[in-house]
PDB file of C-alpha atoms in Angstrom:
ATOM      1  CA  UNK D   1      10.941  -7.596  18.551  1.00 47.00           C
ATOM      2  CA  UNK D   2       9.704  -5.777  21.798  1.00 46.00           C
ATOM      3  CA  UNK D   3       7.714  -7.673  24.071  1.00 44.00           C
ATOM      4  CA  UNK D   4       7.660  -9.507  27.003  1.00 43.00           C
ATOM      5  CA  UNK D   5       9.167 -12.553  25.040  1.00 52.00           C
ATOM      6  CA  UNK D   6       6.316 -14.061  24.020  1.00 66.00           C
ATOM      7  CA  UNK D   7       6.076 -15.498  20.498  1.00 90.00           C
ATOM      8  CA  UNK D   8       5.728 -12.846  18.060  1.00 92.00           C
ATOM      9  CA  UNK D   9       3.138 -13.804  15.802  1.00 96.00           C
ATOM     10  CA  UNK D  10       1.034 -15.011  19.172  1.00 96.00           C
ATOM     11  CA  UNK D  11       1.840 -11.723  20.285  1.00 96.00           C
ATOM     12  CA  UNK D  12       0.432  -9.418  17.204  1.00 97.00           C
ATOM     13  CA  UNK D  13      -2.857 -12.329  17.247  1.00 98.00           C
ATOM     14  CA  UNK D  14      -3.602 -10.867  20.896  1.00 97.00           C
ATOM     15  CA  UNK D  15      -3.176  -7.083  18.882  1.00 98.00           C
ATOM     16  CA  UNK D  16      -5.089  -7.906  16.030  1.00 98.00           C
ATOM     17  CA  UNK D  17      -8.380  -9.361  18.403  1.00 98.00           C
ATOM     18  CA  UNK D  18      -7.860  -6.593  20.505  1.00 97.00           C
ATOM     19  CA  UNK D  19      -7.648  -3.808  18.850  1.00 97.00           C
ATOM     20  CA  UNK D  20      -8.863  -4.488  14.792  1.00 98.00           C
ATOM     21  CA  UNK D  21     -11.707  -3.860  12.854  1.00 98.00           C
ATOM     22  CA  UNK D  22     -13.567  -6.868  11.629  1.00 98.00           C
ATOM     23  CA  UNK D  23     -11.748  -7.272   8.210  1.00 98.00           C
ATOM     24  CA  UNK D  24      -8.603  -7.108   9.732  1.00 98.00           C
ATOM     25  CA  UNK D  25      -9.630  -9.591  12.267  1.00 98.00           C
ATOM     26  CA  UNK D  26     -10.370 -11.955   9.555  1.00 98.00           C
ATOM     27  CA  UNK D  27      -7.047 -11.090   7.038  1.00 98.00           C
ATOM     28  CA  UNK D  28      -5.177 -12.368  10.427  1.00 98.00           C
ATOM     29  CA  UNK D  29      -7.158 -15.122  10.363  1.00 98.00           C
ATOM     30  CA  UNK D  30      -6.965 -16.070   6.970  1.00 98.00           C
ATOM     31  CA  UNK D  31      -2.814 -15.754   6.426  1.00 97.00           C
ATOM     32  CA  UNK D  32      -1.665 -17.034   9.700  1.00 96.00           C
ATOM     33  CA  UNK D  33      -4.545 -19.427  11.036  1.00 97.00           C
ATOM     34  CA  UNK D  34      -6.625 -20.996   8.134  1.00 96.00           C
ATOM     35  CA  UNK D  35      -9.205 -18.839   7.621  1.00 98.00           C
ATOM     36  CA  UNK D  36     -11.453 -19.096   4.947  1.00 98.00           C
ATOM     37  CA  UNK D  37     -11.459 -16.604   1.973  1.00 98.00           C
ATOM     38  CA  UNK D  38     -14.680 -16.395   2.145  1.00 98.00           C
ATOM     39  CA  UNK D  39     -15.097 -14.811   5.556  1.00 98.00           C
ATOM     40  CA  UNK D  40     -12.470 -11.821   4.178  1.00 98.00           C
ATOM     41  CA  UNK D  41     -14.749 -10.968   1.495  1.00 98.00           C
ATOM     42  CA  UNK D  42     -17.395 -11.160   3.635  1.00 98.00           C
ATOM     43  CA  UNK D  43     -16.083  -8.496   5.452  1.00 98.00           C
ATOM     44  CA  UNK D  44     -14.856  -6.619   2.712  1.00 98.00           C
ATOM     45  CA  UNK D  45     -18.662  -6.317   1.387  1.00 98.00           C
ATOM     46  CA  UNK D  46     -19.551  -3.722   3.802  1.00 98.00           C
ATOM     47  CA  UNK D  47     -17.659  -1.218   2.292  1.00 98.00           C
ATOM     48  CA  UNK D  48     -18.673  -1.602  -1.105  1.00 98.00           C
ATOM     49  CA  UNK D  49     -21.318   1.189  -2.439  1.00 98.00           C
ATOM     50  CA  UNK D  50     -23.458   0.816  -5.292  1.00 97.00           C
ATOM     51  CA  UNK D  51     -21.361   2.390  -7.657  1.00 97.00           C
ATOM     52  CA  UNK D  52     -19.012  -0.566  -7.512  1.00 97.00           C
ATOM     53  CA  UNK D  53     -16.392   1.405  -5.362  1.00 98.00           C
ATOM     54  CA  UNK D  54     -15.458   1.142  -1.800  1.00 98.00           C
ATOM     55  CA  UNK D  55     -15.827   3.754   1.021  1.00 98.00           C
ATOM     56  CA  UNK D  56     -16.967   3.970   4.682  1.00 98.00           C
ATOM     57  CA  UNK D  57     -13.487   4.827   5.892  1.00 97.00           C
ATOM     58  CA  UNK D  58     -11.613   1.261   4.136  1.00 98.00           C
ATOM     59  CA  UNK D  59      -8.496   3.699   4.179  1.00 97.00           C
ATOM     60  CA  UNK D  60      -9.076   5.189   7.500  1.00 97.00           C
ATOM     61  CA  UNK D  61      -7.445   8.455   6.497  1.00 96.00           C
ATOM     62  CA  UNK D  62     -10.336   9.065   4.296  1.00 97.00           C
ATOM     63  CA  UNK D  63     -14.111   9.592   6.759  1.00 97.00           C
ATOM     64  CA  UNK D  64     -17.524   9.504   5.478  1.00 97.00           C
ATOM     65  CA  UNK D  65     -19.848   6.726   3.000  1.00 98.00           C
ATOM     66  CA  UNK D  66     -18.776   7.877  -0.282  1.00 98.00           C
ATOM     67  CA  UNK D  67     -16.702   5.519  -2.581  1.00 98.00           C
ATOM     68  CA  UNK D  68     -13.305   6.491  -3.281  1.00 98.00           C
ATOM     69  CA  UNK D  69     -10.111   5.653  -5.769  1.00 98.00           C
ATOM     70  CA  UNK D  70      -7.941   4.910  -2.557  1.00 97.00           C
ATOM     71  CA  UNK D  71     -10.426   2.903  -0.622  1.00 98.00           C
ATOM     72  CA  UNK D  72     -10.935   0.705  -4.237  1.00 98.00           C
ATOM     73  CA  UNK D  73      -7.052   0.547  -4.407  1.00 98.00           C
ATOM     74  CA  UNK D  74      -7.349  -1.219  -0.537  1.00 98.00           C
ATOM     75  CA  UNK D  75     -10.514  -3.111  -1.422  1.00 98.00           C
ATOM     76  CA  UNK D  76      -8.703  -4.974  -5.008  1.00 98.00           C
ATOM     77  CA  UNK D  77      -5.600  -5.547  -2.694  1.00 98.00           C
ATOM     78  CA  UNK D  78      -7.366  -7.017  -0.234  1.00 98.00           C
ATOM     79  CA  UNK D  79      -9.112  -9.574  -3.028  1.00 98.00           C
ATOM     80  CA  UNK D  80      -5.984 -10.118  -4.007  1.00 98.00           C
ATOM     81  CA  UNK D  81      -4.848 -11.061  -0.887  1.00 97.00           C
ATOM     82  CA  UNK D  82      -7.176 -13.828  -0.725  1.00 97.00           C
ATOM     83  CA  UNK D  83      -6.555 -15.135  -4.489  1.00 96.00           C
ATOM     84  CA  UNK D  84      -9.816 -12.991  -5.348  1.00 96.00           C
ATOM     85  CA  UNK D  85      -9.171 -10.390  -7.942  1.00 95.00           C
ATOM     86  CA  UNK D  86     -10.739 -11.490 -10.847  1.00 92.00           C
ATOM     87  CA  UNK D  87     -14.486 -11.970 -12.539  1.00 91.00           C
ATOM     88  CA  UNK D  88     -17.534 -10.317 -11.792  1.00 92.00           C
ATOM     89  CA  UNK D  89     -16.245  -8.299  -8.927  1.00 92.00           C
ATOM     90  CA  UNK D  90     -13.150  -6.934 -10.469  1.00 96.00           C
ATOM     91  CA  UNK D  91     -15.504  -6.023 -13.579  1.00 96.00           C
ATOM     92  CA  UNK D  92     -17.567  -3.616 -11.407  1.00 96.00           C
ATOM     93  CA  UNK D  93     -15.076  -2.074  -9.672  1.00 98.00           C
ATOM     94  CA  UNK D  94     -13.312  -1.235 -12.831  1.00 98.00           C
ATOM     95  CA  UNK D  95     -16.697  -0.419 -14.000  1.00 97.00           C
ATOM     96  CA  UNK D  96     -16.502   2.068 -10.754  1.00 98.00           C
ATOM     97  CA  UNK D  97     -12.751   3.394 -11.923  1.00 98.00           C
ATOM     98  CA  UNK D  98     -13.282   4.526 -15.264  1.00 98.00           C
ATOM     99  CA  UNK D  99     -16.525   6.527 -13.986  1.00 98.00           C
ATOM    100  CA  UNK D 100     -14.367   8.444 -11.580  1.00 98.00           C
ATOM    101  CA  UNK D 101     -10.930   8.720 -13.685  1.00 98.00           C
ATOM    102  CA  UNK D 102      -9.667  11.854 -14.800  1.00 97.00           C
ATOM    103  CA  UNK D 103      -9.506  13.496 -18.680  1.00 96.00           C
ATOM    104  CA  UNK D 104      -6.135  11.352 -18.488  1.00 95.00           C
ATOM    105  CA  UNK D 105      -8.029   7.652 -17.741  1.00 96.00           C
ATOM    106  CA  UNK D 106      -6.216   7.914 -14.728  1.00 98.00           C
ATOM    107  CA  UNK D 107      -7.413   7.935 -11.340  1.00 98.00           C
ATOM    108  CA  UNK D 108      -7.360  10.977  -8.998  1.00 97.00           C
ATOM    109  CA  UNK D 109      -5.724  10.660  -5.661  1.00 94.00           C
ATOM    110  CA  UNK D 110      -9.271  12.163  -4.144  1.00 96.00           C
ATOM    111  CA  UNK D 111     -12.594  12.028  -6.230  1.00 97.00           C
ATOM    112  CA  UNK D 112     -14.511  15.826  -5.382  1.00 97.00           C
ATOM    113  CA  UNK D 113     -17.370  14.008  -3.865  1.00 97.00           C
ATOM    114  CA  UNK D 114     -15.238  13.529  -0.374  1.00 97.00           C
ATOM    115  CA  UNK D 115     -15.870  16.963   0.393  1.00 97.00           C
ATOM    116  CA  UNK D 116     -18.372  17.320   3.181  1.00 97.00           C
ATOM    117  CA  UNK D 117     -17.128  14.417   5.044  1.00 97.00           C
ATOM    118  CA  UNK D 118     -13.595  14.010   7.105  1.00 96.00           C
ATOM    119  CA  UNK D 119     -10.473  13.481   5.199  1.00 96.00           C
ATOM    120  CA  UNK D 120      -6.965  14.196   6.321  1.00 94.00           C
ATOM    121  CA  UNK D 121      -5.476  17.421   5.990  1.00 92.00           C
ATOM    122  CA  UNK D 122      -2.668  16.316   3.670  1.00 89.00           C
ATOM    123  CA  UNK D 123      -5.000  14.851   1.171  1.00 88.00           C
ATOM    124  CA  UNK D 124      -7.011  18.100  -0.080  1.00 89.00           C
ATOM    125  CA  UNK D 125      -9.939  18.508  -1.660  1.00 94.00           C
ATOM    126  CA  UNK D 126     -10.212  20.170  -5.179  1.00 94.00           C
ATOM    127  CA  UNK D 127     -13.123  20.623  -7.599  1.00 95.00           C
ATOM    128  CA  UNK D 128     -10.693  19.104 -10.873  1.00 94.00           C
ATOM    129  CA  UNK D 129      -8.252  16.974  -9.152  1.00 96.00           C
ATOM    130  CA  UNK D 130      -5.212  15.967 -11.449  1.00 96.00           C
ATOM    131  CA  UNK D 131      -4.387  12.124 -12.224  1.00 97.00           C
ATOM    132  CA  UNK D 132      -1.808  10.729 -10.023  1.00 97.00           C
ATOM    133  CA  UNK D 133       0.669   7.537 -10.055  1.00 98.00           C
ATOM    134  CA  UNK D 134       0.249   7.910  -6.215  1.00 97.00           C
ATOM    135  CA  UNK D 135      -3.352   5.981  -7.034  1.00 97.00           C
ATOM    136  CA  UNK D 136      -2.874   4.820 -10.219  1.00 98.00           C
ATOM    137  CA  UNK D 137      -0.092   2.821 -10.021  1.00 98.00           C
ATOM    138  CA  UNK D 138      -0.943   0.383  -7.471  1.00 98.00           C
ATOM    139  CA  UNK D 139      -4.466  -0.254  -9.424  1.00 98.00           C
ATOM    140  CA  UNK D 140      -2.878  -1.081 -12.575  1.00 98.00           C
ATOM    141  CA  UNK D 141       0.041  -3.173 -11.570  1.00 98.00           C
ATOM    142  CA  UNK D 142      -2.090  -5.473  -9.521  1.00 98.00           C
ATOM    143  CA  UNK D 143      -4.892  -5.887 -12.072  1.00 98.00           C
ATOM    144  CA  UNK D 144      -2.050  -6.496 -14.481  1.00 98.00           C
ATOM    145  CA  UNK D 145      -0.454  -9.301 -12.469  1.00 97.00           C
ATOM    146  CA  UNK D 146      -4.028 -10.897 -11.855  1.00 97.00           C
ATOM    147  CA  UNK D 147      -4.353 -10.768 -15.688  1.00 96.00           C
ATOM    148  CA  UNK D 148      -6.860  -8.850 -15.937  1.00 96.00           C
ATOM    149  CA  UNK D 149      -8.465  -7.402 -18.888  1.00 94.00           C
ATOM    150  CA  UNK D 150     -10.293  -4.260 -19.043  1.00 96.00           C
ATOM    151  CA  UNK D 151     -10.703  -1.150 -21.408  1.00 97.00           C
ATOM    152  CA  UNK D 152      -9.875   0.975 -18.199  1.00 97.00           C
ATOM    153  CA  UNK D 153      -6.321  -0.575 -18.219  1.00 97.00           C
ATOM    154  CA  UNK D 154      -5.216   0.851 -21.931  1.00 96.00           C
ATOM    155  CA  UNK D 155      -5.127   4.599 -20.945  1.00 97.00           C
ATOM    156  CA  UNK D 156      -4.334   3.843 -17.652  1.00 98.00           C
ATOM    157  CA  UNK D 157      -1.098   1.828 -18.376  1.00 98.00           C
ATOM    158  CA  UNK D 158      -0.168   4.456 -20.587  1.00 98.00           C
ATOM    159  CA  UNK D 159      -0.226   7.132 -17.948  1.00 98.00           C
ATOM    160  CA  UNK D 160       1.865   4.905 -15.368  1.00 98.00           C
ATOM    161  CA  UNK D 161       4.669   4.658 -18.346  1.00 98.00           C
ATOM    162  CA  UNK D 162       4.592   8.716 -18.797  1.00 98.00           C
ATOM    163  CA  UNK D 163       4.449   9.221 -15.396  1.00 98.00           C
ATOM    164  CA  UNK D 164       7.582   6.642 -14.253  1.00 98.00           C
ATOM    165  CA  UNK D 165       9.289   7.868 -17.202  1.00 98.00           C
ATOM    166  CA  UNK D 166       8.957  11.548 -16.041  1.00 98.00           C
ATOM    167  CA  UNK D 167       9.928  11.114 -12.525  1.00 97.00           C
ATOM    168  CA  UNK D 168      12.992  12.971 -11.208  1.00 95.00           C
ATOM    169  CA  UNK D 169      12.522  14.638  -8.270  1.00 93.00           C
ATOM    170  CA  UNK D 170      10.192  12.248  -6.578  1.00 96.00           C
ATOM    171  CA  UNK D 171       9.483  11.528  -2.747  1.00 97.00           C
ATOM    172  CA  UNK D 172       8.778   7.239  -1.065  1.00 98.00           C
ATOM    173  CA  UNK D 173       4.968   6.995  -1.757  1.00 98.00           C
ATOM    174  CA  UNK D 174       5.594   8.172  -5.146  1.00 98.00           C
ATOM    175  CA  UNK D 175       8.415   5.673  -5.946  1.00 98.00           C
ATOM    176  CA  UNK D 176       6.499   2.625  -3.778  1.00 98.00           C
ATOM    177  CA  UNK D 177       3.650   3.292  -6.409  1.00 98.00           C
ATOM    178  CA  UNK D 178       6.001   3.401  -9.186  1.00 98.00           C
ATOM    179  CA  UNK D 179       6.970  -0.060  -8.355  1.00 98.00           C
ATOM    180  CA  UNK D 180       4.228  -1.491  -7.801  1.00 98.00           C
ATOM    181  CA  UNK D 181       3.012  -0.768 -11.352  1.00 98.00           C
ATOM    182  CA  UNK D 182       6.419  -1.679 -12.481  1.00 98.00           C
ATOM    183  CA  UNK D 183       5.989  -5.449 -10.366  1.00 98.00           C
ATOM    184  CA  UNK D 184       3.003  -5.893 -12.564  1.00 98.00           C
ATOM    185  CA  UNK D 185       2.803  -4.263 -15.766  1.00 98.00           C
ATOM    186  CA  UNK D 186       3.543  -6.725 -18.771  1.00 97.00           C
ATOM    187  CA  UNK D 187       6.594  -5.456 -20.285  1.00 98.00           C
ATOM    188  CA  UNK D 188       9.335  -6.748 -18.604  1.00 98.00           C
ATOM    189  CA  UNK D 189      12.181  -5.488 -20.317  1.00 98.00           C
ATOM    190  CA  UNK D 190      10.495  -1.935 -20.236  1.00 98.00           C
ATOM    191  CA  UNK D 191      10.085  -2.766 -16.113  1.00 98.00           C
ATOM    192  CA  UNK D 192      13.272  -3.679 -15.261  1.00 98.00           C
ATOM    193  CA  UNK D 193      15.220  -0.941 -17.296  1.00 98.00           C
ATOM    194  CA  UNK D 194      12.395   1.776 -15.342  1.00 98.00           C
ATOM    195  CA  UNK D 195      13.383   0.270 -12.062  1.00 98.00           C
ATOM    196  CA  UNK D 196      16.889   0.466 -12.595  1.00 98.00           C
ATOM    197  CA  UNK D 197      16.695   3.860 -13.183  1.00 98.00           C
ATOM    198  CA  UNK D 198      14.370   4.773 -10.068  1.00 98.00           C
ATOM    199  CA  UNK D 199      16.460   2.514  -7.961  1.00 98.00           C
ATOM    200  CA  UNK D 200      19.229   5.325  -8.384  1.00 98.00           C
ATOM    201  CA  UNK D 201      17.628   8.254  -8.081  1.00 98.00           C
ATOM    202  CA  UNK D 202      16.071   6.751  -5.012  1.00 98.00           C
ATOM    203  CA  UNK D 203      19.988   6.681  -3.742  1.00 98.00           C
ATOM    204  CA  UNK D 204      21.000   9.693  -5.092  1.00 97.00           C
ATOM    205  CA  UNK D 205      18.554  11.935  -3.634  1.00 97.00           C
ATOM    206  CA  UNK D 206      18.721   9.345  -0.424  1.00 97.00           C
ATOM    207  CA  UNK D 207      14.703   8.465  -0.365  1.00 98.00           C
ATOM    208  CA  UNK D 208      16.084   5.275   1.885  1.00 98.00           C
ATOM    209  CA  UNK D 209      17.540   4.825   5.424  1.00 98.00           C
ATOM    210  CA  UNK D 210      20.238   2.484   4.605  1.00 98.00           C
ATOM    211  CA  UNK D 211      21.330   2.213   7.972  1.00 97.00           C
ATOM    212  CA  UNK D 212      18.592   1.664  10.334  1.00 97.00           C
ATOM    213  CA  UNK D 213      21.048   2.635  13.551  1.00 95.00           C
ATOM    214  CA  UNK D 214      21.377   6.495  12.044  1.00 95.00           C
ATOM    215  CA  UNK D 215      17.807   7.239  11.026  1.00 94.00           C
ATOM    216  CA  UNK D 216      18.491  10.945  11.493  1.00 92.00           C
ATOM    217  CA  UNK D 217      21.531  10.706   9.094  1.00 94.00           C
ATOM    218  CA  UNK D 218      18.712  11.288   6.262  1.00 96.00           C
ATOM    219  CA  UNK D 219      15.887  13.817   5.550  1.00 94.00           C
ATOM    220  CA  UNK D 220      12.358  13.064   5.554  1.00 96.00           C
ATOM    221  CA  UNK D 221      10.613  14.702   2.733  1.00 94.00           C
ATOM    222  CA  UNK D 222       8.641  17.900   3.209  1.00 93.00           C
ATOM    223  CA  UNK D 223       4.821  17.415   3.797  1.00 92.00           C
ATOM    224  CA  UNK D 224       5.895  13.921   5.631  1.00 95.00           C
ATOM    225  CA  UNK D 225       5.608  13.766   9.149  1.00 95.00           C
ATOM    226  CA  UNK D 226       8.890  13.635  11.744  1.00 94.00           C
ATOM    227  CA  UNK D 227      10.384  10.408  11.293  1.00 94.00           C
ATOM    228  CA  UNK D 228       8.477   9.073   8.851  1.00 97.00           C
ATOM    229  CA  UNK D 229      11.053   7.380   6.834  1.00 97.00           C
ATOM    230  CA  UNK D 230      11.363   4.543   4.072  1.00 98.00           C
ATOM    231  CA  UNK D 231      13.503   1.792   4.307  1.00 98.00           C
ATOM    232  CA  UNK D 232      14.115  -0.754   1.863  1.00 98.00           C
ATOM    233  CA  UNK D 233      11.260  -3.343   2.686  1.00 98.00           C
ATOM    234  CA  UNK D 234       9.227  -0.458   1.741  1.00 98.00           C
ATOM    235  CA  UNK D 235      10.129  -0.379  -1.837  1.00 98.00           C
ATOM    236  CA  UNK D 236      10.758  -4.388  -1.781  1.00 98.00           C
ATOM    237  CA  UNK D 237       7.855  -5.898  -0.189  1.00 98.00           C
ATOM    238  CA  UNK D 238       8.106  -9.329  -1.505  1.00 98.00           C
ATOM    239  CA  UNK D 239      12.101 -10.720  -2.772  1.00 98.00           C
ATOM    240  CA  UNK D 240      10.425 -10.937  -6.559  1.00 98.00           C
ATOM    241  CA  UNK D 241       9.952  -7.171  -6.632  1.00 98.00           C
ATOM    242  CA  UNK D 242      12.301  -5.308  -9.165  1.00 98.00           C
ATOM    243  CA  UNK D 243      13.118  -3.233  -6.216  1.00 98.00           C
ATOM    244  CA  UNK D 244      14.817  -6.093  -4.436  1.00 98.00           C
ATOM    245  CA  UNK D 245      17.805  -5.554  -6.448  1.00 98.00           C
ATOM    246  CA  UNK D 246      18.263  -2.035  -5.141  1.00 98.00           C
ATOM    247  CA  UNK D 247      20.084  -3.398  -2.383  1.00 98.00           C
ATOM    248  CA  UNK D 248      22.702  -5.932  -1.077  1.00 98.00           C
ATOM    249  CA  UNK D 249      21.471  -8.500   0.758  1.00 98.00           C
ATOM    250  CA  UNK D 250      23.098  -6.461   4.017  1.00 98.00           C
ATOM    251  CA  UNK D 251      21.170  -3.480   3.124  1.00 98.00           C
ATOM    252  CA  UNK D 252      17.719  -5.489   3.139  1.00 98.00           C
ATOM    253  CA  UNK D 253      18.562  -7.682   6.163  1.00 98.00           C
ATOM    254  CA  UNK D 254      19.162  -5.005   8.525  1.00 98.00           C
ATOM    255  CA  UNK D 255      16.263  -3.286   7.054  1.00 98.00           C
ATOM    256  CA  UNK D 256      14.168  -6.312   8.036  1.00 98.00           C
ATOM    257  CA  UNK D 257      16.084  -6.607  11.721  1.00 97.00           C
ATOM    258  CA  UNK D 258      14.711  -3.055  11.897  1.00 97.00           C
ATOM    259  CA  UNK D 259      10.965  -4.225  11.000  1.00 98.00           C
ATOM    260  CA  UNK D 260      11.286  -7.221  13.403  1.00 97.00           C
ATOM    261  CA  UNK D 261      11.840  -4.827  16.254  1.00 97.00           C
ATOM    262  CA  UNK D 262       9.611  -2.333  15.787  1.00 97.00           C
ATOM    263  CA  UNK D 263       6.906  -4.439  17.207  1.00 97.00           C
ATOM    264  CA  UNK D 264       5.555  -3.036  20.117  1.00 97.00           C
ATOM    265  CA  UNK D 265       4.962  -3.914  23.710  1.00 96.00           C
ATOM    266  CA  UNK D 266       1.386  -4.554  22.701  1.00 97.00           C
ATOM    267  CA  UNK D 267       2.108  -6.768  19.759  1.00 97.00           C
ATOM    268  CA  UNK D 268       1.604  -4.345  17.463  1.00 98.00           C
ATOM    269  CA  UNK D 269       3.362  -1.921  14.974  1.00 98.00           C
ATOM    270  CA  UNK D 270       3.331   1.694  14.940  1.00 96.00           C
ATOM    271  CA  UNK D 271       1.567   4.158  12.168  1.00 96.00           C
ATOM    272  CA  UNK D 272       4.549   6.437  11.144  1.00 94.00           C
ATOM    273  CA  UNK D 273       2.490   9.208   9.353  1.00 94.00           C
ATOM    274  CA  UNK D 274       0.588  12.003  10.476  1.00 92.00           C
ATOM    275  CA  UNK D 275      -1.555  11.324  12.968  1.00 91.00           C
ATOM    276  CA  UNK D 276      -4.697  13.849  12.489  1.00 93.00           C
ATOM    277  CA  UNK D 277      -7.233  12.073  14.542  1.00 92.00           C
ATOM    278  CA  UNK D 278      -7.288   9.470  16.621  1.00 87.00           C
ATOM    279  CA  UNK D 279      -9.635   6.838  15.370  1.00 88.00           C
ATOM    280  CA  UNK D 280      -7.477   6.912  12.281  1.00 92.00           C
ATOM    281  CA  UNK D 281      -4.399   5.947  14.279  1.00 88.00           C
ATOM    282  CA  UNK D 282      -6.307   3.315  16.143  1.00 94.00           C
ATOM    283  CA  UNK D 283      -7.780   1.449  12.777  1.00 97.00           C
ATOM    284  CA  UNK D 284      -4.260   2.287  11.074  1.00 97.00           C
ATOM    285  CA  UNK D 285      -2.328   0.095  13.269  1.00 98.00           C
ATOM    286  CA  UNK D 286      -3.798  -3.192  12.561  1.00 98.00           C
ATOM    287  CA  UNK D 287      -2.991  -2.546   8.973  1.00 98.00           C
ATOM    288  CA  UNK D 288       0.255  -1.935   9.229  1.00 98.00           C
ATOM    289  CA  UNK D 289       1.056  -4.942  11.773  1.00 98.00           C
ATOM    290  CA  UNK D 290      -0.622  -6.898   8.836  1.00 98.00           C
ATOM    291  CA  UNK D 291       1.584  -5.158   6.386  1.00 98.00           C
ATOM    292  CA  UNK D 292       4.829  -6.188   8.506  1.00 98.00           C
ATOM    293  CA  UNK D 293       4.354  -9.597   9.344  1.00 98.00           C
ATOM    294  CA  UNK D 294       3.431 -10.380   5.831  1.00 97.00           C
ATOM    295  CA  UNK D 295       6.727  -9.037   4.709  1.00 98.00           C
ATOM    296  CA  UNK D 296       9.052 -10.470   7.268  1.00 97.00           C
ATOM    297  CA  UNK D 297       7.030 -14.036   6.499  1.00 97.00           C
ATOM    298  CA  UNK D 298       7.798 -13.173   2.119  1.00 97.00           C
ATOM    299  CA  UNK D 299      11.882 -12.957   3.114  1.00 97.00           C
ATOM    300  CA  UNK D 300      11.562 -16.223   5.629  1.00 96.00           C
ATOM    301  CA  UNK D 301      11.484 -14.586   8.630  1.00 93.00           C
ATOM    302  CA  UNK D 302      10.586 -16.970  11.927  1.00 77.00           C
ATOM    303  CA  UNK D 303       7.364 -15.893  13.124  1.00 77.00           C
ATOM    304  CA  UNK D 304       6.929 -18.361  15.544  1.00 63.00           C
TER     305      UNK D 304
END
């Protein structure tokens, strides 16, 4: 990790209180110091609107008050986070999710009502947006795997399986959100025979740096920004993801030496997309150094 040899973790705390929203402030608190659950939600609350989304710039890519699907994606895996998804709160938000879902039951990556306020340029605005794994994905593995129950979920789920078993040509976001559907959804047997599949076309068409020294060796995907690649902690956040088995334990480790020294001389880690303003880059950071240590601490990686 870069630094001046301080203790890592100690090193992203001094990041996180310098330079992190609120929420973030207390997500750091609660994983890595004790922190009550309580305080998270707390946080959380502020961005919840009446309509039992989430907006005020949760995703900081997205500007403005109005609730949308991808600040309610961050808000549920945020409760999550904190052993929270579940009961009154997860009823209104997927109260909130079938208002705004599409003529599939899906969700749209951006609800209409975004236009007026900020947004970033590679998120556009349309009057009938389509339904999109991108969003929908996410949502329903993660209510799945907090055993959820909700009408939303029946039309949703069956999009997710159409979608995964249409991909082909695909690009990273796409196949993260494929597998995090796939991590939650309750057919196993259907899961596992999906992933196996995606796990070779991500190879084939070379969606992951396998070798961390050679970045350049392998494309980025058009629209994505330079050097915004995907290696395999991407896909396999957590060693129980169907994506671990992608790769050889080589493969992931190096892929997790990378991680470990991409922390910055400031404790934190860098935002790899497209940078279109700069508050978004600021709040993005925190998020991703939360991202990071999280995964290095789910594959038993020292932090201290």
């Amino acid at each position: 990790m870069a630094g001046t040899g301080a203790d890592p973790l100690a090193h992203a705390e001094q990041f996180i209180w310098l330079t992190a929203r609120v929420l973030e402030q207390r997500r750091f608190a609660h994983l890595f110091l004790e922190g009550s659950a309580d305080s998270v939600e707390t946080a959380l609350a502020a961005y919840r609107n009446e309509d039992g989304g989430y907006g005020h710039a949760l995703e900081p890519d997205l500007r403005g008050p109005v609730s949308q699907p991808l600040h309610t994606a961050h808000a549920l895996s945020v409760l999550d986070s904190i052993g929270r998804c579940g009961g009154l709160r997860v009823e209104r938000i997927c109260r909130y999710l079938t208002d705004v879902s599409t003529k599939e039951g899906a969700l749209p990556a951006l609800h209409p009502s975004q236009r007026g306020y900020p947004a970033a340029p590679f998120i556009p605005v349309v009057d009938d947006p389509p339904a999109e794994l991108l969003t929908t994905g996410p949502v329903v593995g993660l209510l799945h795997r907090n055993q959820v129950w909700h009408a939303w979920l029946f039309r949703a789920t069956d999009f997710c399986w159409a979608a995964v078993d249409a991909l082909n040509q695909s690009h990273p976001y796409e196949i993260e959100a494929a597998v995090a559907f796939l991590d939650g959804v309750p057919d196993r047997a259907r899961a596992e025979a999906a992933a196996d599949r995606l796990g070779r076309l991500v190879r084939e068409q070379r969606l992951v740096v396998l070798d961390p020294r050679r970045p350049s060796a392998y494309p980025v995907p058009p629209g994505y920004a330079p050097g915004e690649h995907h290696f395999p902690y991407d896909y396999a956040r957590t060693p129980g993801s169907l994506a671990r088995r992608w790769f050889s334990d080589g493969e992931l480790e190096s892929s997790l030496d990378h991680l470990a020294a991409e922390q910055q001389d400031d404790g934190g880690w860098p935002v790899n997309w497209r940078q279109w303003a700069p508050g978004t880059a600021l709040e993005g950071r925190p998020i991703v150094t939360l991202k990071a240590l999280r995964t290095l601490r789910a594959y038993g990686r020292a932090l201290r």
